[in-house]
Coordinates of N, CA, C and O in Angstrom, one line a residue:
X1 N 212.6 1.1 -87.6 CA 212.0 1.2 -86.3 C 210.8 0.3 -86.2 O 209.8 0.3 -86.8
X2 N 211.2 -0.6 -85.1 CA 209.5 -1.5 -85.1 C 208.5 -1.2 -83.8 O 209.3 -1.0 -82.8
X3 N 207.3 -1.1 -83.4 CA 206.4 -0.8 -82.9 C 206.6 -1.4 -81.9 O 206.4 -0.8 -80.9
X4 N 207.1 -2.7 -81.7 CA 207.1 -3.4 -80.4 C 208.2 -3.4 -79.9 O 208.7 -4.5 -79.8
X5 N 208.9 -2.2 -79.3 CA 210.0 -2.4 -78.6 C 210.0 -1.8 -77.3 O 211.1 -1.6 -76.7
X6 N 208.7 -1.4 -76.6 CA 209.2 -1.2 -75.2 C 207.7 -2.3 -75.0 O 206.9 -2.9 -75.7
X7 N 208.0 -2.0 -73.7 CA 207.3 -3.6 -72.5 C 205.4 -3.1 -73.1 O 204.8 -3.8 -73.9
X8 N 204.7 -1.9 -72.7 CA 203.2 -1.3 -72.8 C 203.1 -1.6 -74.6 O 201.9 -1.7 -75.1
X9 N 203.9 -1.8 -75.3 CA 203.3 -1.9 -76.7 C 203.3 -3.6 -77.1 O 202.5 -4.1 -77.8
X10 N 204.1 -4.1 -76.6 CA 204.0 -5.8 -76.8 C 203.1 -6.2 -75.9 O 202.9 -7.4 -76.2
X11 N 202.4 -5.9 -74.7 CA 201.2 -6.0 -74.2 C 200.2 -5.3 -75.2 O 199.1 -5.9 -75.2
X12 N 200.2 -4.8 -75.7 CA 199.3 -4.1 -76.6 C 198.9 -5.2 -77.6 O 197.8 -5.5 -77.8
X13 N 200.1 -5.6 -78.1 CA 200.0 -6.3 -79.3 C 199.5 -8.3 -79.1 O 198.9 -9.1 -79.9
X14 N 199.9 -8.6 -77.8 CA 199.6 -9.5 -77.0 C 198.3 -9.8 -76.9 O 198.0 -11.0 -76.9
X15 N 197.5 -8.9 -76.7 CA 196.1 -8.5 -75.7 C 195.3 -8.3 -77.6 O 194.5 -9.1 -78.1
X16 N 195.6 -7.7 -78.1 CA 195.2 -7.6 -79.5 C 194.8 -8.9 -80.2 O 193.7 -9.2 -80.8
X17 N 196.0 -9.8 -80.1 CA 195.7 -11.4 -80.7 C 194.6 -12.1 -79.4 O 193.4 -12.3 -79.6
X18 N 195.1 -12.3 -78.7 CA 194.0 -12.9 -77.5 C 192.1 -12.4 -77.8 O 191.4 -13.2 -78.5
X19 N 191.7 -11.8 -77.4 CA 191.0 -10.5 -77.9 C 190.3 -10.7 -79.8 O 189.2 -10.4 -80.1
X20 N 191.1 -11.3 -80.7 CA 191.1 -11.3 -81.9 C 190.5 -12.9 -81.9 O 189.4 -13.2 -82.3
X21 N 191.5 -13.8 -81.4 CA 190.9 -15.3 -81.4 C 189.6 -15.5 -80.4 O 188.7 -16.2 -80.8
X22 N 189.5 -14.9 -79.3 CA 188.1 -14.4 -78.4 C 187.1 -14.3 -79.4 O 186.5 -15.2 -79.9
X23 N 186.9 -12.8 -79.7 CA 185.8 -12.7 -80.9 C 186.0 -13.7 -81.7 O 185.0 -14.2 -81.9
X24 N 186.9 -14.2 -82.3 CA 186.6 -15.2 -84.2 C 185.6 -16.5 -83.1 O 184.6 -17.0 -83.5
X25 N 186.4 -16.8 -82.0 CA 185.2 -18.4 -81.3 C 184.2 -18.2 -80.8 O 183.5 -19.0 -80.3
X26 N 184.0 -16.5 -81.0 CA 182.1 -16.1 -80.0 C 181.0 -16.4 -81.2 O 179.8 -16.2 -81.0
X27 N 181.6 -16.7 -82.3 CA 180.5 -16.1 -83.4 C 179.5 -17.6 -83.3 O 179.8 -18.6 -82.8
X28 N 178.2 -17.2 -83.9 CA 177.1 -18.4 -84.2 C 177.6 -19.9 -84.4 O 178.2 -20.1 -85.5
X29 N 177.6 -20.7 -83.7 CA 177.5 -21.9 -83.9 C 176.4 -22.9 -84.7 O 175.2 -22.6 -84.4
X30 N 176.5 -24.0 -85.6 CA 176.1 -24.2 -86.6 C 175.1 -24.9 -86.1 O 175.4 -26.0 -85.5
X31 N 174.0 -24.8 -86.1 CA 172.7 -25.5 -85.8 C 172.6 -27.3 -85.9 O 172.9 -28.0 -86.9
X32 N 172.4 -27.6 -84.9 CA 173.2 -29.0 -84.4 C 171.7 -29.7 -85.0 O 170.6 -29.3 -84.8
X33 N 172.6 -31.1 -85.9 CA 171.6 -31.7 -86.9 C 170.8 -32.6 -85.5 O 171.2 -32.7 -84.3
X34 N 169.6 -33.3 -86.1 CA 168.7 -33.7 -85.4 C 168.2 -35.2 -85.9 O 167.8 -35.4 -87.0
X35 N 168.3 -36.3 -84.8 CA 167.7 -37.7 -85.1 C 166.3 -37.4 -86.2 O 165.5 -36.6 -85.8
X36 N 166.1 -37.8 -87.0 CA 164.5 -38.3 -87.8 C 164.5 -39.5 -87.3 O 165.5 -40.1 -87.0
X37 N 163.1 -40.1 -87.3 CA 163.0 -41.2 -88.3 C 160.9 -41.2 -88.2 O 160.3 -40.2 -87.8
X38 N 160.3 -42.4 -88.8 CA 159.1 -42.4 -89.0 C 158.4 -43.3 -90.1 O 159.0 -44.3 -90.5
X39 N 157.0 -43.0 -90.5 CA 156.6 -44.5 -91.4 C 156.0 -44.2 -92.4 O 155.3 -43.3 -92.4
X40 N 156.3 -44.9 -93.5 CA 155.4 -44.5 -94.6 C 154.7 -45.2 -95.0 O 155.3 -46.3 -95.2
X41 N 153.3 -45.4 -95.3 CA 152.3 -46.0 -95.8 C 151.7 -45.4 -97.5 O 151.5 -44.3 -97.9
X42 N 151.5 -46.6 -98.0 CA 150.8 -46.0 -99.0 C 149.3 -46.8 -99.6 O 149.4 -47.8 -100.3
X43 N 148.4 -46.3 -99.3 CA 147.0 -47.2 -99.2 C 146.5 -47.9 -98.3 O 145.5 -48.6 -98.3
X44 N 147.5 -47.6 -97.3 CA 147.6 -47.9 -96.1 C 148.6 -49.8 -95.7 O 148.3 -50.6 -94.8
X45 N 149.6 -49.8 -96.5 CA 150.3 -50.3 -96.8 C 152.1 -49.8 -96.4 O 152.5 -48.7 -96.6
X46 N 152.5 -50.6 -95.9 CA 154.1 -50.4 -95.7 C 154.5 -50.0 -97.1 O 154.4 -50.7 -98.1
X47 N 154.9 -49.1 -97.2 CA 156.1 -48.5 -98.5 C 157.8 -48.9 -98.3 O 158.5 -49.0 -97.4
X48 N 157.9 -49.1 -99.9 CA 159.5 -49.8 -99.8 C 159.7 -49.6 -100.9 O 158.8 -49.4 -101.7
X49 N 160.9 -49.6 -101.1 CA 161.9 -49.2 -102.6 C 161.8 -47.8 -103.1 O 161.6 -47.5 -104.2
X50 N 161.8 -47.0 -102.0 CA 161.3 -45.7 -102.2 C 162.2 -44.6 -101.1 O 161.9 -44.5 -99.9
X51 N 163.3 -44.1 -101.8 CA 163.9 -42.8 -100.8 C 163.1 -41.5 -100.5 O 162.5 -40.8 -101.4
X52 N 163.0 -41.0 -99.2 CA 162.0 -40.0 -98.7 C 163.7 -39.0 -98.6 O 164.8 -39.5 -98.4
X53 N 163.2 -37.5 -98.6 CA 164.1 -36.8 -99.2 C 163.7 -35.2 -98.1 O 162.9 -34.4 -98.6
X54 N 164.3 -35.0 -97.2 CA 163.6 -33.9 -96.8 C 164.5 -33.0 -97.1 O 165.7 -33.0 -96.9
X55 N 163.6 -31.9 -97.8 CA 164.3 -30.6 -98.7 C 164.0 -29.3 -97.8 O 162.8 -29.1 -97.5
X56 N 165.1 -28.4 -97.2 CA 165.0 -27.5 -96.6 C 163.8 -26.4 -97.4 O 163.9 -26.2 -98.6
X57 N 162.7 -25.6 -96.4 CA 161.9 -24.7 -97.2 C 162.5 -23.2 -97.0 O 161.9 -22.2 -97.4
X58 N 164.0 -23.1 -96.1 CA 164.4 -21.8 -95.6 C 165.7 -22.3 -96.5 O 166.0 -23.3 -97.2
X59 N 166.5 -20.6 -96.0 CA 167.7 -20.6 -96.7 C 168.4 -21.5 -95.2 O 167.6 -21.6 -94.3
X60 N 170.1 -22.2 -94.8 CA 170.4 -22.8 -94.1 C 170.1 -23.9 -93.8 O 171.0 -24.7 -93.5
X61 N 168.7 -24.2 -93.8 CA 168.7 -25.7 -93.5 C 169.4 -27.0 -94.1 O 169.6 -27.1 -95.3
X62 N 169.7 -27.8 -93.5 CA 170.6 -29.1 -93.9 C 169.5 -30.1 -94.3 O 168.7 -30.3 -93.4
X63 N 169.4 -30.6 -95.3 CA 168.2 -31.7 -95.2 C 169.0 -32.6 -95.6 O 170.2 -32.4 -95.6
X64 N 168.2 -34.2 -96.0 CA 168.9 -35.5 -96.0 C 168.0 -36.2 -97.0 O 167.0 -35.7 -97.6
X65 N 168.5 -37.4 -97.2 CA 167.8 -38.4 -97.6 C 168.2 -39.8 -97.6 O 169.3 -40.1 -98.1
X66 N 167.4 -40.7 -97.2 CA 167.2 -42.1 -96.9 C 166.3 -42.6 -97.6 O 165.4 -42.1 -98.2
X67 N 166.7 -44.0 -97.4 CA 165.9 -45.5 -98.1 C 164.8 -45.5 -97.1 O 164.8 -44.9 -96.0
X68 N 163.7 -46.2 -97.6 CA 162.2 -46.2 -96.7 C 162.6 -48.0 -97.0 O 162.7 -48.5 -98.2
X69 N 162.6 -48.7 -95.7 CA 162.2 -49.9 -95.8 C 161.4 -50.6 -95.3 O 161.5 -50.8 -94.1
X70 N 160.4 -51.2 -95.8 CA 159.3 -51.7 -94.9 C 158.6 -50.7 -94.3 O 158.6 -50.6 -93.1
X71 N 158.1 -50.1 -94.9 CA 157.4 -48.7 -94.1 C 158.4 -47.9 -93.5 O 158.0 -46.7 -93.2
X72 N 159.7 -48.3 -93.1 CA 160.4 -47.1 -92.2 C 161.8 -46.6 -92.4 O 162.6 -47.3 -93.0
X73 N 161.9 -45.4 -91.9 CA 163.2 -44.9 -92.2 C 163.5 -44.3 -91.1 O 162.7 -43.7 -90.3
X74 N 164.7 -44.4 -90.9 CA 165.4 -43.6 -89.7 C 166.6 -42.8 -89.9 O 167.0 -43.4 -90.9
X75 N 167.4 -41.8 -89.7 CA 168.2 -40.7 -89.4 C 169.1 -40.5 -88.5 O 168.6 -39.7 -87.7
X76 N 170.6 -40.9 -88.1 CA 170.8 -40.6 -86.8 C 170.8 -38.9 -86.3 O 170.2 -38.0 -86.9
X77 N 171.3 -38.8 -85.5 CA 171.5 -37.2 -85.5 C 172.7 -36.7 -85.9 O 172.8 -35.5 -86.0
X78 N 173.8 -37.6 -86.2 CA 175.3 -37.3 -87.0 C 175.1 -37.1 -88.7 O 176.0 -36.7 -89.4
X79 N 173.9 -37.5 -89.2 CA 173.1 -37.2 -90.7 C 172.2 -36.6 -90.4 O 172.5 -35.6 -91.2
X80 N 171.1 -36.2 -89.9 CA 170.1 -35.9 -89.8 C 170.2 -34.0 -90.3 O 171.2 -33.2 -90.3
X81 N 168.5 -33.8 -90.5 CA 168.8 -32.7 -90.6 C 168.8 -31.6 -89.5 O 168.4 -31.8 -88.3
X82 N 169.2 -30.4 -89.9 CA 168.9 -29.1 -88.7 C 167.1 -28.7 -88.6 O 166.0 -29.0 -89.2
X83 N 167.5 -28.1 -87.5 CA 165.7 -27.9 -87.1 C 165.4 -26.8 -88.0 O 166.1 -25.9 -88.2
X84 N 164.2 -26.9 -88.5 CA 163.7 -26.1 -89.6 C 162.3 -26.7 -90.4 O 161.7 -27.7 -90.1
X85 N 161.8 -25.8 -91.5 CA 160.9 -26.4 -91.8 C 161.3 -27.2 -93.4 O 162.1 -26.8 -94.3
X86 N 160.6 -28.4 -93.4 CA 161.3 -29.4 -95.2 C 159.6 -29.6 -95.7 O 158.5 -29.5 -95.2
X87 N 160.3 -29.9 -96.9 CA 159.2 -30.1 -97.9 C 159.9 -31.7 -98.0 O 161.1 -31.9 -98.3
X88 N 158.7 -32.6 -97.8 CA 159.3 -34.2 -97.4 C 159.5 -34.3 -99.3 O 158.8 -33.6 -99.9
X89 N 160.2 -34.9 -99.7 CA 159.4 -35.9 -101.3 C 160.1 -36.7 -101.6 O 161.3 -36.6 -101.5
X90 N 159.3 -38.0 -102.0 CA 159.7 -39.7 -102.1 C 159.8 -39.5 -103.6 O 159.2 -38.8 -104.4
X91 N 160.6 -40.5 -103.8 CA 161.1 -40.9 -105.1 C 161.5 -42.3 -105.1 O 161.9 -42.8 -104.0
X92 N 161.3 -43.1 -106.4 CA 161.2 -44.4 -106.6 C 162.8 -44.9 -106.4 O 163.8 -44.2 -106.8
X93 N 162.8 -45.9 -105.8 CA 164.3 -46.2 -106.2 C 164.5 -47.6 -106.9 O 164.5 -48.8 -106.4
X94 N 164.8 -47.2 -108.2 CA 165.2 -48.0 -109.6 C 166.3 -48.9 -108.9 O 167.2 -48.4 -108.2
X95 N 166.3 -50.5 -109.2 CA 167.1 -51.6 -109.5 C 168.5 -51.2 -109.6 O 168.7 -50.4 -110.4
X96 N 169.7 -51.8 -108.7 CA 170.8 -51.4 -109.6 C 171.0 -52.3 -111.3 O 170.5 -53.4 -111.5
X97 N 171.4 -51.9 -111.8 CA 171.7 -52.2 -113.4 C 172.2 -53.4 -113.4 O 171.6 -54.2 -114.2
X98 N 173.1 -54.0 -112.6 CA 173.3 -55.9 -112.4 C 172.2 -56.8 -111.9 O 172.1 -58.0 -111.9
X99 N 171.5 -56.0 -111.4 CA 170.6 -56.6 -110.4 C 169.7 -56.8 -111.8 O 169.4 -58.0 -112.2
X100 N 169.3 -55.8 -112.4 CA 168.1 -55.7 -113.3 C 168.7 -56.9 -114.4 O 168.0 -57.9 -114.7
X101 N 169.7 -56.7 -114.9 CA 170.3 -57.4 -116.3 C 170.5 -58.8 -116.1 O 170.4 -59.6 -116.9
X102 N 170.9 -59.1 -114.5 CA 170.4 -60.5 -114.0 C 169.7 -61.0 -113.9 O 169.7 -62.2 -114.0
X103 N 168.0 -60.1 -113.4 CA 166.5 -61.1 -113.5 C 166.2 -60.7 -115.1 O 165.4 -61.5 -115.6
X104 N 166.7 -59.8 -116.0 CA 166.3 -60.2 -117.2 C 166.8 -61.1 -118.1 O 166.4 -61.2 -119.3
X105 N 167.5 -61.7 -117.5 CA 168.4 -62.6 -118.2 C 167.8 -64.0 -118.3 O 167.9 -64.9 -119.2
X106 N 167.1 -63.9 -116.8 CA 166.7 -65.0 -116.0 C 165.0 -64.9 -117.1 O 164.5 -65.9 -117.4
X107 N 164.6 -64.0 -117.5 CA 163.3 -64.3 -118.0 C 162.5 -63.2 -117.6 O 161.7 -62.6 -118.3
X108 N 162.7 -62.9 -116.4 CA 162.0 -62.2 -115.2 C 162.3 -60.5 -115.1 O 163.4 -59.9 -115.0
X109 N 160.7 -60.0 -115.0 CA 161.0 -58.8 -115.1 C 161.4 -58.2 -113.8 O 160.7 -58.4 -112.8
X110 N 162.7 -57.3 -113.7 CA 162.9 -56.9 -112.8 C 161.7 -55.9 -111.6 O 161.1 -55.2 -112.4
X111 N 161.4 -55.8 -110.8 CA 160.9 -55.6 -109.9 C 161.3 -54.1 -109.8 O 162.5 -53.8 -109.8
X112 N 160.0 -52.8 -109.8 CA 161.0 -51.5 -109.7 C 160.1 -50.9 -108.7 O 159.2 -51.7 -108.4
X113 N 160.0 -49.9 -107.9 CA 159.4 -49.2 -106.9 C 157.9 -48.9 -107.2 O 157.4 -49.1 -108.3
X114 N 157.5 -48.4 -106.0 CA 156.3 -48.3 -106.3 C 156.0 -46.8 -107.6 O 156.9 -46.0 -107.7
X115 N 154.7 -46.5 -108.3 CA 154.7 -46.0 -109.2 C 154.2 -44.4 -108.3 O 153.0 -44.0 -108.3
X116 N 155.0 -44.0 -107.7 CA 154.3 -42.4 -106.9 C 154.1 -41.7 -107.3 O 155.0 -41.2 -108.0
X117 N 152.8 -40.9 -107.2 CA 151.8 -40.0 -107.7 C 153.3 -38.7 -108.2 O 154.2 -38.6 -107.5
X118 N 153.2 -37.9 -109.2 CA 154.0 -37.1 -109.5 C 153.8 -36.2 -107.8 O 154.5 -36.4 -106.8
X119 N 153.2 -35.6 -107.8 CA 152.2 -34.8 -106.9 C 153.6 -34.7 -105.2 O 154.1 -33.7 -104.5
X120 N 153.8 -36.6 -105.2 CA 154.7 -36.9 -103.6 C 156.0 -36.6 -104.5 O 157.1 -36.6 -103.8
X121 N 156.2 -36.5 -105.6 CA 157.3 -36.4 -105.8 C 158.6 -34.6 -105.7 O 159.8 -34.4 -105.6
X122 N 157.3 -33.7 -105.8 CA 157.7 -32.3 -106.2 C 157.3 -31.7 -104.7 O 156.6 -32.3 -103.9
X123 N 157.9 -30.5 -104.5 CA 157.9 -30.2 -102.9 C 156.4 -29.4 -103.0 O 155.7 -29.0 -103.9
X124 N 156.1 -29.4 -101.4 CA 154.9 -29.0 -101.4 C 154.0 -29.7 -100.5 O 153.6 -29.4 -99.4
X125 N 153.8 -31.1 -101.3 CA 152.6 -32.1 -100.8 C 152.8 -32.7 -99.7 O 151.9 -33.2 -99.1
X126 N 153.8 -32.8 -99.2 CA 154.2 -33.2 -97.6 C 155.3 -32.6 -97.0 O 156.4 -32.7 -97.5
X127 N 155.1 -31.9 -95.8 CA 155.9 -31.4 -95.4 C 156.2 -31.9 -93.9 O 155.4 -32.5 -93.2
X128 N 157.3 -31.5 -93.7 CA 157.6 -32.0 -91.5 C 158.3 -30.5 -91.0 O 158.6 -29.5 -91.6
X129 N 158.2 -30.8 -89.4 CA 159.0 -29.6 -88.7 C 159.7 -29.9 -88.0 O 159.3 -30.1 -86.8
X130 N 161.1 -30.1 -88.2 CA 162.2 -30.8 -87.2 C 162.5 -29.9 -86.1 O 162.9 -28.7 -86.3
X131 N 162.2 -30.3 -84.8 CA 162.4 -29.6 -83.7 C 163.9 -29.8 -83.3 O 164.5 -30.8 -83.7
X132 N 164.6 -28.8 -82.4 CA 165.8 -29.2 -81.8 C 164.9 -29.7 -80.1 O 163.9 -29.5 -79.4
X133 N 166.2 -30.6 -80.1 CA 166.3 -31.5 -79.1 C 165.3 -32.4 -78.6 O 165.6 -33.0 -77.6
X134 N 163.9 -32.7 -79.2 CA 162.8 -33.7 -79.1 C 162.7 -34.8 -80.0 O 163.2 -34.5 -81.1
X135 N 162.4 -35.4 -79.9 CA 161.5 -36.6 -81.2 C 161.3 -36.3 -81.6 O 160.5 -35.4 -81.3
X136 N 161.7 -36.3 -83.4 CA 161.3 -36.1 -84.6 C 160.2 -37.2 -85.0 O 161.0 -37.6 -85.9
X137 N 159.7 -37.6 -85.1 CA 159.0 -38.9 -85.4 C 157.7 -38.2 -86.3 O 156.9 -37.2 -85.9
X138 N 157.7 -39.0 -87.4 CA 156.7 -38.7 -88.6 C 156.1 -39.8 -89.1 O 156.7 -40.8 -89.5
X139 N 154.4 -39.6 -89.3 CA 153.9 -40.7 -90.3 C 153.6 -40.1 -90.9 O 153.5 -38.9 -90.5
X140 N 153.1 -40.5 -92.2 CA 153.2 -40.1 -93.7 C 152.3 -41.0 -94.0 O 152.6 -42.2 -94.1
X141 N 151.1 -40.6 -94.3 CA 149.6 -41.9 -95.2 C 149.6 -41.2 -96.3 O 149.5 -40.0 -96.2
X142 N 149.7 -41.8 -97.3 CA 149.8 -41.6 -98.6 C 148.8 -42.3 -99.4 O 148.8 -43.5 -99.2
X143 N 148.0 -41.8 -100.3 CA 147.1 -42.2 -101.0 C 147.4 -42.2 -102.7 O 148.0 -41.2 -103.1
X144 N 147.1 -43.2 -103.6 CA 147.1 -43.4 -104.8 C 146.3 -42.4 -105.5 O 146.6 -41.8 -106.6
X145 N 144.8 -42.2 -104.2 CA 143.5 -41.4 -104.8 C 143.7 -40.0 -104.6 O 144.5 -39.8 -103.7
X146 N 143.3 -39.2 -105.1 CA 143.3 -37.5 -104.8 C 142.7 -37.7 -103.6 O 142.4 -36.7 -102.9

């Protein structure tokens, strides 16, 4: 004997799936990522060879990280992170290994990033607040000195 054999129970069962796929597409939508970009100085100098890294300080947040060139970095909003609060931190970015084993070859010491204070490296010492739907835009002066 199956449940759906008169016309009021296969509407039943009809209205049940409809109803079912309804609620599963009402639920939270995923917090829509957001353009960055901004500048980094260090001694009041353009910073380069150095990825800036924004680390979510909540549970959910999406954070990212990019190359800083010439003082700047940018994010579209298809990478970028969700709005929320990050703990920024730069890290040096080392030579690729051909690149390096080529100017040592040549004589010449390879060229490596700037030497950043442990301090910009660990979360904490700079932080940003990514808004939804405004300008994210950040500068960042960074000092060698305490």
């Amino acid at each position: 004997m199956t449940c759906c054999t008169n016309r009021s129970c296969g509407t039943f069962c009809l209205l049940s799936c409809v109803l079912t796929i309804a609620i599963a597409g009402c639920g939270p939508s995923a917090p829509s990522r957001q353009e960055i970009s901004g500048s980094i100085t260090w001694d009041g100098e353009p910073l380069s060879s150095t990825s800036i890294v924004f680390r979510s300080q909540g549970s959910g947040g999406q954070g990212v990280a990019t190359e800083v060139t010439d003082g700047q970095f940018q994010v579209s909003s298809e990478q970028g992170p969700t709005p929320g609060l990050y703990d920024v931190v730069l890290l040096p970015v080392q030579p690729e290994l051909e690149d390096y084993e080529a100017l040592r070859k040549q004589g010449k010491m390879p060229l490596t990033g700037p030497k950043i204070p442990h301090r910009y490296q660990h979360r904490g010492e700079l932080t940003a607040e990514v808004k939804a739907d405004q300008p994210n835009r950040f500068v960042f002066e960074i000092s060698s000195k305490r």
